[in-house]
Amino acid sequence: MIREAMSGLELAGALMGARLGREGPIYLVHALTARCNARCGFCAWNPEFYNPRDQLSTEEIERLYADARGAGFVGVTLWGGEPLLHPDFGRIVAHAKGLGLRTNLITNGFLLERSMDAVLEHVDRLCVSLDHPSSEHDAMRRIPGLFDRVVASVREVRRRAPDRPIIFVCTLQRANVAPETVREMAELLRSLGVVGIFNGLREEAASEEDANLDRFAASPEELRLAFATLADLKRRGYPIVNSHTHLEMMREGPPVYRCHWPKLMLPIEANGDVVDCMHWGTRPIGNLREHPLSELLRSERLRELAGPRGEACHRCVSIHRVEISEVWEGNLEPVRSWCSSGAPPRRARPGRRRPGAGFGCSGEGARTAGHTRTWSCAHDRVPSRSPDLAVSRRRSPLRRLRPLLRRAPCAPRRRRPADRERPRPRAAVHGAGGVDHDRSARLPDPLGDGHERAARGADDDPDGGHRAPLLAR
């Protein structure tokens, strides 16, 4: 718990430093390899979109991390593809740690046992993709035995490193959105001593092709019930990292927020492409083999993404985009959630709240008695009807930093008209079924030995076509 709290405080400190004057991103999000040992039907980053052999060499990766550290970066997230498939994973993560970068690993967990020593020695935070609290997860990822291997490996990590932060990342979808499944996931988190993040499904593929990812998406009603269930479980003390801010936004529909993610994060693909996050996989800002990192950090496009044009985008539903953006705007409730890792919020004591008072706003921002209103500044953006969110905001352990981060003055923001639907992402074209056997002609070897298996036909497909994404970025 102490390490989780320190992780939250360190991230909050980095956010505050960037907010108070540092220009440019501070955190690398690096796809170590495009190779993957899974074939998840609605993975927005299907390995077939890229050439797995076209990736930076180990020496180029080490130079990238050294340049990033010299430019003031504080951490790196290693993902893919499946990062543990990289033959030099141990060398690369040790190099990053030796430079003083904070290391975060995102993996499907199948090869975790094989790389256990390197992970325990050099990885600060371990994130494992888990979409179902049973062996149904194997069918969703199309890797037999995956669930049992994940559970066994996580127990071993917990035994050898009791304080190591471990996060299960669950992408809510048709196959796991039922409230009973969500409750079983929460029970599994508690039994294993880990915390959990719950994301919505990204319906836009990192490709020009139309992948029809929305065929696997849950309905708005199902998502609303699932996130309401999660909010209730979080109040009851289950280890859920999602803040009340994010949970409330997702209950109301696709979240509306001002995105500040590009100010802080720099995504880089396995081939060295620096990603334009508004056109992921289709219009890179540049390539590290053609331009040094220092030059790309000064690019006009990065400045645009960090400015009003980037702030106006809110297509992503990921907890990371939403909560980082909210903290940037001055809402410190997510920081408390990062630190407490799902601890139940404290209830308000009688008489502490003045009738009609808001949460730190005045004038137009004051909440009038008997009304529910949302606000333009993010720390009051979520409707005030959520008492747990209100209390957690008011009693945040970092509440004294709020004046440094808050934007003023506050004014009621306009809500999107109920009869006006948000535009669908490019890949969101409704399909009739949920079965997809055409997206991969070959299935990978889960052990990553390079020997791929011939694709099975529909009759012997163990999951009947229901496959989940590797991870919602």
Tab-separated table of C-alpha atoms in Angstrom:
chain	number	residue	atom	x	y	z
A	1	MET	CA	0.000	0.000	0.000
A	2	ILE	CA	2.878	2.367	0.789
A	3	ARG	CA	4.403	1.865	-2.654
A	4	GLU	CA	1.047	2.494	-4.325
A	5	ALA	CA	0.705	5.720	-2.350
A	6	MET	CA	4.226	6.813	-3.273
A	7	SER	CA	3.534	6.055	-6.934
A	8	GLY	CA	0.489	8.294	-6.822
A	9	LEU	CA	2.377	11.063	-5.043
A	10	GLU	CA	5.304	10.873	-7.463
A	11	LEU	CA	2.993	11.090	-10.451
A	12	ALA	CA	1.145	13.980	-8.857
A	13	GLY	CA	4.461	15.724	-8.259
A	14	ALA	CA	5.475	15.228	-11.889
A	15	LEU	CA	2.108	16.578	-13.026
A	16	MET	CA	2.456	19.599	-10.762
A	17	GLY	CA	5.976	20.281	-12.035
A	18	ALA	CA	4.774	20.167	-15.625
A	19	ARG	CA	1.736	22.287	-14.770
A	20	LEU	CA	3.864	24.981	-13.170
A	21	GLY	CA	6.116	25.656	-16.094
A	22	ARG	CA	7.950	22.714	-17.673
A	23	GLU	CA	7.314	22.473	-21.404
A	24	GLY	CA	7.146	19.166	-23.252
A	25	PRO	CA	6.222	15.611	-22.236
A	26	ILE	CA	7.812	13.882	-19.261
A	27	TYR	CA	6.884	10.213	-19.775
A	28	LEU	CA	7.618	7.752	-22.597
A	29	VAL	CA	4.986	5.228	-23.682
A	30	HIS	CA	7.077	2.814	-25.731
A	31	ALA	CA	5.826	-0.210	-27.668
A	32	LEU	CA	8.878	-2.381	-27.226
A	33	THR	CA	7.808	-4.757	-29.981
A	34	ALA	CA	4.856	-5.213	-32.330
A	35	ARG	CA	5.013	-8.993	-31.903
A	36	CYS	CA	2.282	-10.558	-29.802
A	37	ASN	CA	1.486	-14.078	-28.633
A	38	ALA	CA	-2.261	-13.406	-28.566
A	39	ARG	CA	-4.896	-12.655	-31.203
A	40	CYS	CA	-7.540	-10.548	-29.518
A	41	GLY	CA	-10.460	-9.813	-31.823
A	42	PHE	CA	-10.962	-6.173	-30.935
A	43	CYS	CA	-7.417	-5.160	-30.132
A	44	ALA	CA	-7.030	-1.701	-31.663
A	45	TRP	CA	-3.310	-2.422	-32.139
A	46	ASN	CA	-3.526	-5.737	-33.962
A	47	PRO	CA	0.045	-6.862	-34.806
A	48	GLU	CA	-0.999	-7.332	-38.426
A	49	PHE	CA	-1.195	-3.541	-38.744
A	50	TYR	CA	2.609	-3.397	-38.390
A	51	ASN	CA	5.645	-5.314	-39.577
A	52	PRO	CA	6.912	-7.067	-36.430
A	53	ARG	CA	10.444	-7.179	-37.849
A	54	ASP	CA	10.561	-3.433	-38.378
A	55	GLN	CA	11.465	-2.377	-34.866
A	56	LEU	CA	14.237	-0.397	-33.218
A	57	SER	CA	17.365	-2.313	-32.348
A	58	THR	CA	18.346	-2.725	-28.722
A	59	GLU	CA	21.097	-0.133	-29.156
A	60	GLU	CA	18.614	2.356	-30.665
A	61	ILE	CA	16.226	1.781	-27.760
A	62	GLU	CA	18.988	2.382	-25.233
A	63	ARG	CA	19.939	5.601	-27.014
A	64	LEU	CA	16.281	6.686	-27.022
A	65	TYR	CA	15.996	6.184	-23.257
A	66	ALA	CA	19.261	8.020	-22.600
A	67	ASP	CA	18.143	10.957	-24.771
A	68	ALA	CA	14.760	10.993	-23.040
A	69	ARG	CA	16.372	11.048	-19.609
A	70	GLY	CA	18.640	13.878	-20.717
A	71	ALA	CA	15.552	15.781	-21.897
A	72	GLY	CA	13.962	15.541	-18.451
A	73	PHE	CA	11.736	12.471	-18.827
A	74	VAL	CA	10.964	10.740	-15.529
A	75	GLY	CA	9.583	7.364	-16.602
A	76	VAL	CA	8.791	4.870	-19.326
A	77	THR	CA	5.948	2.425	-19.904
A	78	LEU	CA	6.996	-0.726	-21.775
A	79	TRP	CA	4.257	-2.433	-23.751
A	80	GLY	CA	3.580	-3.720	-27.264
A	81	GLY	CA	2.554	-6.108	-28.738
A	82	GLU	CA	3.790	-8.239	-25.881
A	83	PRO	CA	6.970	-6.677	-24.433
A	84	LEU	CA	8.152	-9.898	-22.795
A	85	LEU	CA	8.603	-11.370	-26.289
A	86	HIS	CA	11.538	-9.022	-26.891
A	87	PRO	CA	14.741	-11.113	-26.638
A	88	ASP	CA	16.582	-8.289	-24.819
A	89	PHE	CA	13.789	-7.314	-22.442
A	90	GLY	CA	15.960	-7.787	-19.351
A	91	ARG	CA	18.800	-5.695	-20.768
A	92	ILE	CA	16.482	-2.897	-21.891
A	93	VAL	CA	14.532	-2.575	-18.632
A	94	ALA	CA	17.782	-2.685	-16.635
A	95	HIS	CA	19.161	0.127	-18.806
A	96	ALA	CA	16.049	2.235	-18.235
A	97	LYS	CA	16.190	1.659	-14.491
A	98	GLY	CA	19.887	2.454	-14.422
A	99	LEU	CA	19.205	5.822	-16.046
A	100	GLY	CA	16.839	6.676	-13.215
A	101	LEU	CA	13.628	6.256	-15.217
A	102	ARG	CA	10.589	4.905	-13.400
A	103	THR	CA	9.572	1.700	-15.179
A	104	ASN	CA	6.061	0.442	-15.814
A	105	LEU	CA	5.383	-2.865	-17.597
A	106	ILE	CA	2.121	-3.781	-19.362
A	107	THR	CA	1.866	-7.466	-20.253
A	108	ASN	CA	-0.682	-10.201	-20.851
A	109	GLY	CA	1.245	-12.227	-18.255
A	110	PHE	CA	1.783	-15.462	-20.196
A	111	LEU	CA	5.589	-15.113	-20.156
A	112	LEU	CA	5.811	-13.458	-16.760
A	113	GLU	CA	7.201	-16.536	-15.039
A	114	ARG	CA	10.011	-16.790	-17.610
A	115	SER	CA	11.031	-13.140	-17.061
A	116	MET	CA	10.360	-13.069	-13.316
A	117	ASP	CA	13.880	-12.134	-12.194
A	118	ALA	CA	14.186	-9.159	-14.557
A	119	VAL	CA	10.693	-7.956	-13.662
A	120	LEU	CA	11.293	-8.148	-9.917
A	121	GLU	CA	14.664	-6.413	-10.144
A	122	HIS	CA	13.938	-3.610	-12.584
A	123	VAL	CA	10.163	-3.022	-12.941
A	124	ASP	CA	8.604	-0.529	-10.545
A	125	ARG	CA	4.977	-1.245	-11.424
A	126	LEU	CA	3.474	-4.310	-13.058
A	127	CYS	CA	0.245	-4.109	-15.075
A	128	VAL	CA	-1.354	-7.334	-16.257
A	129	SER	CA	-4.243	-7.489	-18.702
A	130	LEU	CA	-7.087	-9.579	-17.286
A	131	ASP	CA	-10.594	-9.393	-18.696
A	132	HIS	CA	-12.409	-12.224	-16.911
A	133	PRO	CA	-12.175	-13.792	-13.444
A	134	SER	CA	-12.073	-17.339	-14.835
A	135	SER	CA	-10.576	-19.464	-17.621
A	136	GLU	CA	-13.012	-17.734	-19.970
A	137	HIS	CA	-10.143	-15.257	-20.224
A	138	ASP	CA	-8.177	-17.904	-22.193
A	139	ALA	CA	-10.839	-18.043	-24.886
A	140	MET	CA	-11.078	-14.255	-25.063
A	141	ARG	CA	-7.313	-13.957	-25.615
A	142	ARG	CA	-6.969	-17.204	-27.566
A	143	ILE	CA	-4.119	-18.462	-25.371
A	144	PRO	CA	-4.918	-21.768	-23.615
A	145	GLY	CA	-3.950	-21.783	-19.946
A	146	LEU	CA	-3.437	-18.009	-19.780
A	147	PHE	CA	-5.655	-17.356	-16.749
A	148	ASP	CA	-3.977	-19.986	-14.571
A	149	ARG	CA	-0.518	-18.743	-15.569
A	150	VAL	CA	-1.433	-15.144	-14.744
A	151	VAL	CA	-2.776	-16.070	-11.309
A	152	ALA	CA	0.236	-18.273	-10.497
A	153	SER	CA	2.742	-15.643	-11.649
A	154	VAL	CA	1.032	-12.843	-9.743
A	155	ARG	CA	1.039	-14.926	-6.575
A	156	GLU	CA	4.765	-15.522	-7.049
A	157	VAL	CA	5.417	-11.800	-7.524
A	158	ARG	CA	3.392	-11.050	-4.418
A	159	ARG	CA	5.341	-13.697	-2.459
A	160	ARG	CA	8.769	-12.433	-3.528
A	161	ALA	CA	7.946	-8.714	-3.585
A	162	PRO	CA	5.046	-8.078	-1.186
A	163	ASP	CA	5.056	-4.305	-1.733
A	164	ARG	CA	5.354	-4.300	-5.534
A	165	PRO	CA	2.406	-2.463	-7.143
A	166	ILE	CA	0.431	-4.908	-9.300
A	167	ILE	CA	-2.506	-3.713	-11.367
A	168	PHE	CA	-4.998	-5.819	-13.308
A	169	VAL	CA	-6.344	-3.906	-16.300
A	170	CYS	CA	-9.795	-5.005	-17.415
A	171	THR	CA	-11.416	-3.814	-20.650
A	172	LEU	CA	-15.182	-3.882	-20.266
A	173	GLN	CA	-16.883	-5.524	-23.229
A	174	ARG	CA	-19.854	-7.722	-24.073
A	175	ALA	CA	-18.236	-10.822	-22.598
A	176	ASN	CA	-17.543	-9.364	-19.141
A	177	VAL	CA	-19.797	-6.337	-18.610
A	178	ALA	CA	-22.445	-8.156	-16.537
A	179	PRO	CA	-22.596	-6.891	-12.925
A	180	GLU	CA	-22.007	-10.367	-11.510
A	181	THR	CA	-18.816	-10.724	-13.560
A	182	VAL	CA	-17.638	-7.290	-12.413
A	183	ARG	CA	-18.233	-8.315	-8.792
A	184	GLU	CA	-16.283	-11.551	-9.304
A	185	MET	CA	-13.395	-9.526	-10.753
A	186	ALA	CA	-13.406	-7.317	-7.660
A	187	GLU	CA	-13.342	-10.384	-5.408
A	188	LEU	CA	-10.390	-11.781	-7.378
A	189	LEU	CA	-8.498	-8.488	-6.970
A	190	ARG	CA	-9.000	-8.599	-3.226
A	191	SER	CA	-8.037	-12.273	-2.907
A	192	LEU	CA	-4.766	-11.803	-4.822
A	193	GLY	CA	-3.802	-8.571	-3.077
A	194	VAL	CA	-3.742	-6.488	-6.274
A	195	VAL	CA	-5.635	-3.441	-7.496
A	196	GLY	CA	-7.707	-3.067	-10.645
A	197	ILE	CA	-8.375	-0.589	-13.431
A	198	PHE	CA	-11.521	-0.853	-15.541
A	199	ASN	CA	-11.552	0.743	-18.986
A	200	GLY	CA	-14.061	1.133	-21.756
A	201	LEU	CA	-13.356	-0.354	-25.171
A	202	ARG	CA	-11.494	1.691	-27.755
A	203	GLU	CA	-13.550	1.438	-30.956
A	204	GLU	CA	-11.078	3.129	-33.290
A	205	ALA	CA	-8.307	0.958	-34.741
A	206	ALA	CA	-4.742	2.196	-35.124
A	207	SER	CA	-5.010	1.639	-38.863
A	208	GLU	CA	-6.645	3.081	-41.948
A	209	GLU	CA	-8.712	-0.084	-42.316
A	210	ASP	CA	-12.160	-0.432	-40.808
A	211	ALA	CA	-11.800	-3.120	-38.129
A	212	ASN	CA	-15.432	-2.929	-36.919
A	213	LEU	CA	-14.272	-3.049	-33.325
A	214	ASP	CA	-17.602	-1.810	-32.029
A	215	ARG	CA	-19.131	-5.213	-32.739
A	216	PHE	CA	-17.604	-6.302	-29.443
A	217	ALA	CA	-18.602	-3.208	-27.482
A	218	ALA	CA	-21.142	-3.304	-24.688
A	219	SER	CA	-24.254	-1.170	-24.979
A	220	PRO	CA	-24.435	2.203	-23.193
A	221	GLU	CA	-26.969	0.757	-20.760
A	222	GLU	CA	-24.690	-2.177	-19.927
A	223	LEU	CA	-21.730	0.142	-19.388
A	224	ARG	CA	-23.776	2.469	-17.217
A	225	LEU	CA	-24.767	-0.427	-14.961
A	226	ALA	CA	-21.211	-1.819	-14.888
A	227	PHE	CA	-19.646	1.490	-13.841
A	228	ALA	CA	-22.390	2.031	-11.269
A	229	THR	CA	-21.523	-1.403	-9.872
A	230	LEU	CA	-17.844	-0.455	-9.769
A	231	ALA	CA	-18.622	2.787	-7.948
A	232	ASP	CA	-20.558	0.816	-5.332
A	233	LEU	CA	-17.733	-1.719	-4.960
A	234	LYS	CA	-15.193	1.077	-4.569
A	235	ARG	CA	-17.291	2.666	-1.816
A	236	ARG	CA	-17.330	-0.713	-0.071
A	237	GLY	CA	-13.528	-0.822	-0.050
A	238	TYR	CA	-12.680	-3.078	-2.970
A	239	PRO	CA	-9.255	-2.269	-4.520
A	240	ILE	CA	-10.428	-0.333	-7.578
A	241	VAL	CA	-8.084	2.395	-8.820
A	242	ASN	CA	-10.644	4.228	-10.974
A	243	SER	CA	-11.469	7.527	-9.337
A	244	HIS	CA	-15.035	8.535	-8.586
A	245	THR	CA	-14.462	11.212	-11.227
A	246	HIS	CA	-13.864	8.634	-13.958
A	247	LEU	CA	-16.588	6.273	-12.758
A	248	GLU	CA	-19.162	9.065	-12.700
A	249	MET	CA	-18.165	10.251	-16.176
A	250	MET	CA	-18.430	6.750	-17.629
A	251	ARG	CA	-21.831	6.243	-16.017
A	252	GLU	CA	-23.132	9.302	-17.823
A	253	GLY	CA	-21.828	8.216	-21.236
A	254	PRO	CA	-18.681	8.933	-23.228
A	255	PRO	CA	-16.689	11.316	-21.018
A	256	VAL	CA	-16.415	14.969	-21.956
A	257	TYR	CA	-13.181	16.567	-20.783
A	258	ARG	CA	-10.309	18.764	-21.928
A	259	CYS	CA	-7.443	16.455	-22.873
A	260	HIS	CA	-3.989	17.304	-21.511
A	261	TRP	CA	-2.459	13.840	-22.049
A	262	PRO	CA	-0.152	14.969	-24.928
A	263	LYS	CA	1.414	17.572	-22.638
A	264	LEU	CA	2.798	14.796	-20.470
A	265	MET	CA	3.075	11.581	-22.498
A	266	LEU	CA	5.077	10.786	-25.630
A	267	PRO	CA	3.962	7.546	-27.346
A	268	ILE	CA	6.495	5.799	-29.576
A	269	GLU	CA	5.826	2.722	-31.709
A	270	ALA	CA	8.150	-0.259	-32.066
A	271	ASN	CA	9.442	0.989	-35.436
A	272	GLY	CA	10.458	4.350	-33.966
A	273	ASP	CA	7.403	6.348	-35.056
A	274	VAL	CA	6.536	9.199	-32.698
A	275	VAL	CA	2.763	8.967	-32.506
A	276	ASP	CA	0.233	11.664	-33.230
A	277	CYS	CA	-2.361	10.514	-30.680
A	278	MET	CA	-5.224	12.024	-32.689
A	279	HIS	CA	-4.208	9.848	-35.664
A	280	TRP	CA	-2.645	6.830	-33.950
A	281	GLY	CA	-0.910	4.505	-36.375
A	282	THR	CA	-1.764	6.517	-39.489
A	283	ARG	CA	0.031	9.898	-39.354
A	284	PRO	CA	3.230	9.746	-37.286
A	285	ILE	CA	4.902	12.991	-36.295
A	286	GLY	CA	8.272	11.611	-37.320
A	287	ASN	CA	10.610	8.646	-36.949
A	288	LEU	CA	13.543	8.361	-34.577
A	289	ARG	CA	15.715	6.827	-37.294
A	290	GLU	CA	15.300	9.962	-39.365
A	291	HIS	CA	15.208	12.663	-36.677
A	292	PRO	CA	16.769	12.807	-33.190
A	293	LEU	CA	14.441	12.929	-30.209
A	294	SER	CA	15.473	16.488	-29.375
A	295	GLU	CA	14.296	17.654	-32.806
A	296	LEU	CA	10.989	15.792	-32.621
A	297	LEU	CA	10.269	17.277	-29.199
A	298	ARG	CA	10.358	20.713	-30.832
A	299	SER	CA	7.949	19.760	-33.624
A	300	GLU	CA	5.047	22.037	-34.426
A	301	ARG	CA	2.588	19.142	-34.272
A	302	LEU	CA	3.502	18.306	-30.674
A	303	ARG	CA	2.857	21.931	-29.749
A	304	GLU	CA	-0.540	21.735	-31.470
A	305	LEU	CA	-1.456	18.588	-29.547
A	306	ALA	CA	-0.468	20.297	-26.305
A	307	GLY	CA	-2.504	23.380	-27.204
A	308	PRO	CA	-6.182	24.171	-27.788
A	309	ARG	CA	-6.506	21.739	-30.703
A	310	GLY	CA	-5.401	18.800	-28.584
A	311	GLU	CA	-7.389	19.951	-25.574
A	312	ALA	CA	-10.567	19.929	-27.651
A	313	CYS	CA	-10.255	16.182	-28.342
A	314	HIS	CA	-11.959	13.784	-25.935
A	315	ARG	CA	-12.437	10.648	-28.017
A	316	CYS	CA	-10.458	8.425	-25.645
A	317	VAL	CA	-12.334	6.797	-22.761
A	318	SER	CA	-9.215	5.423	-21.053
A	319	ILE	CA	-8.862	6.139	-17.360
A	320	HIS	CA	-5.326	7.400	-17.993
A	321	ARG	CA	-6.392	10.080	-20.449
A	322	VAL	CA	-9.356	11.199	-18.390
A	323	GLU	CA	-7.763	11.258	-14.946
A	324	ILE	CA	-4.451	12.827	-15.988
A	325	SER	CA	-6.416	15.538	-17.766
A	326	GLU	CA	-8.617	16.086	-14.727
A	327	VAL	CA	-5.633	16.416	-12.385
A	328	TRP	CA	-4.075	18.902	-14.781
A	329	GLU	CA	-7.254	20.966	-14.549
A	330	GLY	CA	-7.074	20.987	-10.760
A	331	ASN	CA	-9.224	18.018	-9.723
A	332	LEU	CA	-7.100	16.158	-7.157
A	333	GLU	CA	-9.700	13.492	-6.394
A	334	PRO	CA	-7.999	11.011	-8.786
A	335	VAL	CA	-4.702	11.509	-6.896
A	336	ARG	CA	-6.371	10.399	-3.700
A	337	SER	CA	-7.681	7.364	-5.527
A	338	TRP	CA	-4.211	6.535	-6.880
A	339	CYS	CA	-2.788	6.770	-3.367
A	340	SER	CA	-5.533	4.872	-1.557
A	341	SER	CA	-5.981	2.201	-4.274
A	342	GLY	CA	-9.648	1.737	-3.648
A	343	ALA	CA	-9.896	2.518	0.048
A	344	PRO	CA	-13.459	3.518	0.963
A	345	PRO	CA	-14.012	7.280	0.934
A	346	ARG	CA	-14.644	8.998	4.222
A	347	ARG	CA	-18.160	10.206	4.840
A	348	ALA	CA	-18.975	13.822	5.549
A	349	ARG	CA	-19.614	14.696	9.178
A	350	PRO	CA	-22.962	16.337	9.934
A	351	GLY	CA	-22.939	20.103	9.775
A	352	ARG	CA	-19.639	20.418	7.893
A	353	ARG	CA	-21.182	21.589	4.620
A	354	ARG	CA	-22.954	24.894	4.202
A	355	PRO	CA	-26.273	24.773	2.336
A	356	GLY	CA	-25.769	25.778	-1.265
A	357	ALA	CA	-21.965	25.739	-1.029
A	358	GLY	CA	-19.871	24.293	-3.842
A	359	PHE	CA	-16.502	22.582	-3.654
A	360	GLY	CA	-14.107	25.497	-3.624
A	361	CYS	CA	-15.874	27.688	-6.217
A	362	SER	CA	-17.665	30.946	-5.722
A	363	GLY	CA	-19.804	33.326	-7.728
A	364	GLU	CA	-21.208	31.532	-10.782
A	365	GLY	CA	-19.513	28.337	-9.641
A	366	ALA	CA	-21.496	28.104	-6.421
A	367	ARG	CA	-23.950	25.238	-6.295
A	368	THR	CA	-27.455	26.515	-5.730
A	369	ALA	CA	-29.589	24.635	-3.247
A	370	GLY	CA	-31.771	21.941	-4.764
A	371	HIS	CA	-29.986	21.839	-8.126
A	372	THR	CA	-27.394	19.604	-9.757
A	373	ARG	CA	-24.921	21.352	-12.011
A	374	THR	CA	-21.655	20.550	-13.768
A	375	TRP	CA	-18.783	22.978	-14.032
A	376	SER	CA	-16.263	24.188	-16.581
A	377	CYS	CA	-13.276	23.687	-14.292
A	378	ALA	CA	-12.529	20.017	-13.856
A	379	HIS	CA	-12.420	19.826	-10.066
A	380	ASP	CA	-16.183	20.520	-10.042
A	381	ARG	CA	-16.994	18.916	-13.377
A	382	VAL	CA	-18.686	15.793	-12.060
A	383	PRO	CA	-22.286	16.427	-10.917
A	384	SER	CA	-22.418	17.315	-7.266
A	385	ARG	CA	-24.991	14.624	-6.546
A	386	SER	CA	-22.149	12.186	-5.772
A	387	PRO	CA	-21.556	12.569	-1.990
A	388	ASP	CA	-18.541	10.241	-1.944
A	389	LEU	CA	-16.858	12.192	-4.717
A	390	ALA	CA	-17.634	15.456	-2.974
A	391	VAL	CA	-16.113	14.308	0.296
A	392	SER	CA	-13.048	12.759	-1.321
A	393	ARG	CA	-12.410	16.028	-3.149
A	394	ARG	CA	-12.781	18.142	-0.042
A	395	ARG	CA	-10.585	15.881	2.093
A	396	SER	CA	-7.902	15.081	-0.463
A	397	PRO	CA	-4.501	14.713	1.303
A	398	LEU	CA	-3.091	17.059	-1.353
A	399	ARG	CA	-5.901	19.596	-1.139
A	400	ARG	CA	-3.465	22.356	-0.187
A	401	LEU	CA	-1.874	22.062	-3.626
A	402	ARG	CA	-5.193	22.757	-5.345
A	403	PRO	CA	-4.738	26.555	-5.546
A	404	LEU	CA	-1.551	25.970	-7.547
A	405	LEU	CA	-3.374	23.848	-10.094
A	406	ARG	CA	-6.826	25.365	-10.302
A	407	ARG	CA	-8.022	27.395	-13.234
A	408	ALA	CA	-10.184	30.355	-12.354
A	409	PRO	CA	-12.727	31.797	-12.605
A	410	CYS	CA	-15.215	28.958	-12.653
A	411	ALA	CA	-18.354	29.028	-14.714
A	412	PRO	CA	-21.014	26.440	-15.525
A	413	ARG	CA	-20.071	24.534	-18.642
A	414	ARG	CA	-22.572	23.595	-21.260
A	415	ARG	CA	-23.801	20.035	-21.303
A	416	ARG	CA	-24.056	18.214	-24.580
A	417	PRO	CA	-27.719	18.172	-25.659
A	418	ALA	CA	-29.340	14.847	-24.872
A	419	ASP	CA	-30.709	14.542	-28.393
A	420	ARG	CA	-27.318	15.088	-29.958
A	421	GLU	CA	-25.187	12.001	-30.192
A	422	ARG	CA	-21.453	12.125	-30.064
A	423	PRO	CA	-19.886	11.328	-33.480
A	424	ARG	CA	-18.873	7.713	-33.769
A	425	PRO	CA	-15.174	6.888	-34.227
A	426	ARG	CA	-13.949	5.979	-37.675
A	427	ALA	CA	-14.002	2.234	-36.993
A	428	ALA	CA	-17.388	2.212	-35.320
A	429	VAL	CA	-19.668	0.572	-37.866
A	430	HIS	CA	-22.195	-1.786	-36.357
A	431	GLY	CA	-21.813	-5.393	-37.351
A	432	ALA	CA	-24.456	-8.052	-37.217
A	433	GLY	CA	-22.557	-10.652	-35.244
A	434	GLY	CA	-19.744	-10.961	-32.771
A	435	VAL	CA	-17.713	-13.521	-34.641
A	436	ASP	CA	-14.576	-12.628	-36.507
A	437	HIS	CA	-12.347	-15.249	-38.092
A	438	ASP	CA	-10.929	-13.137	-40.900
A	439	ARG	CA	-8.601	-10.751	-39.093
A	440	SER	CA	-5.735	-13.204	-38.615
A	441	ALA	CA	-4.760	-15.970	-41.000
A	442	ARG	CA	-2.256	-17.403	-38.514
A	443	LEU	CA	-2.227	-17.771	-34.758
A	444	PRO	CA	0.950	-17.001	-32.822
A	445	ASP	CA	3.018	-19.276	-30.628
A	446	PRO	CA	2.353	-18.055	-27.064
A	447	LEU	CA	5.931	-18.826	-26.038
A	448	GLY	CA	7.291	-16.548	-28.739
A	449	ASP	CA	9.616	-19.121	-30.332
A	450	GLY	CA	8.740	-17.935	-33.824
A	451	HIS	CA	6.796	-21.062	-34.766
A	452	GLU	CA	3.291	-19.917	-35.586
A	453	ARG	CA	0.385	-22.319	-35.668
A	454	ALA	CA	-2.013	-22.589	-38.561
A	455	ALA	CA	-5.306	-20.897	-37.843
A	456	ARG	CA	-8.137	-23.132	-36.713
A	457	GLY	CA	-11.455	-23.145	-38.415
A	458	ALA	CA	-14.626	-21.797	-36.882
A	459	ASP	CA	-15.764	-25.231	-35.681
A	460	ASP	CA	-12.768	-25.811	-33.390
A	461	ASP	CA	-12.239	-22.230	-32.305
A	462	PRO	CA	-12.440	-22.485	-28.498
A	463	ASP	CA	-13.924	-19.023	-28.011
A	464	GLY	CA	-16.453	-19.021	-30.835
A	465	GLY	CA	-14.995	-15.784	-32.095
A	466	HIS	CA	-15.255	-13.723	-28.893
A	467	ARG	CA	-11.802	-12.211	-28.473
A	468	ALA	CA	-10.717	-9.320	-26.315
A	469	PRO	CA	-8.173	-6.557	-26.883
A	470	LEU	CA	-4.653	-6.872	-25.516
A	471	LEU	CA	-5.197	-3.708	-23.546
A	472	ALA	CA	-7.081	-0.457	-23.927
A	473	ARG	CA	-4.318	2.092	-24.231
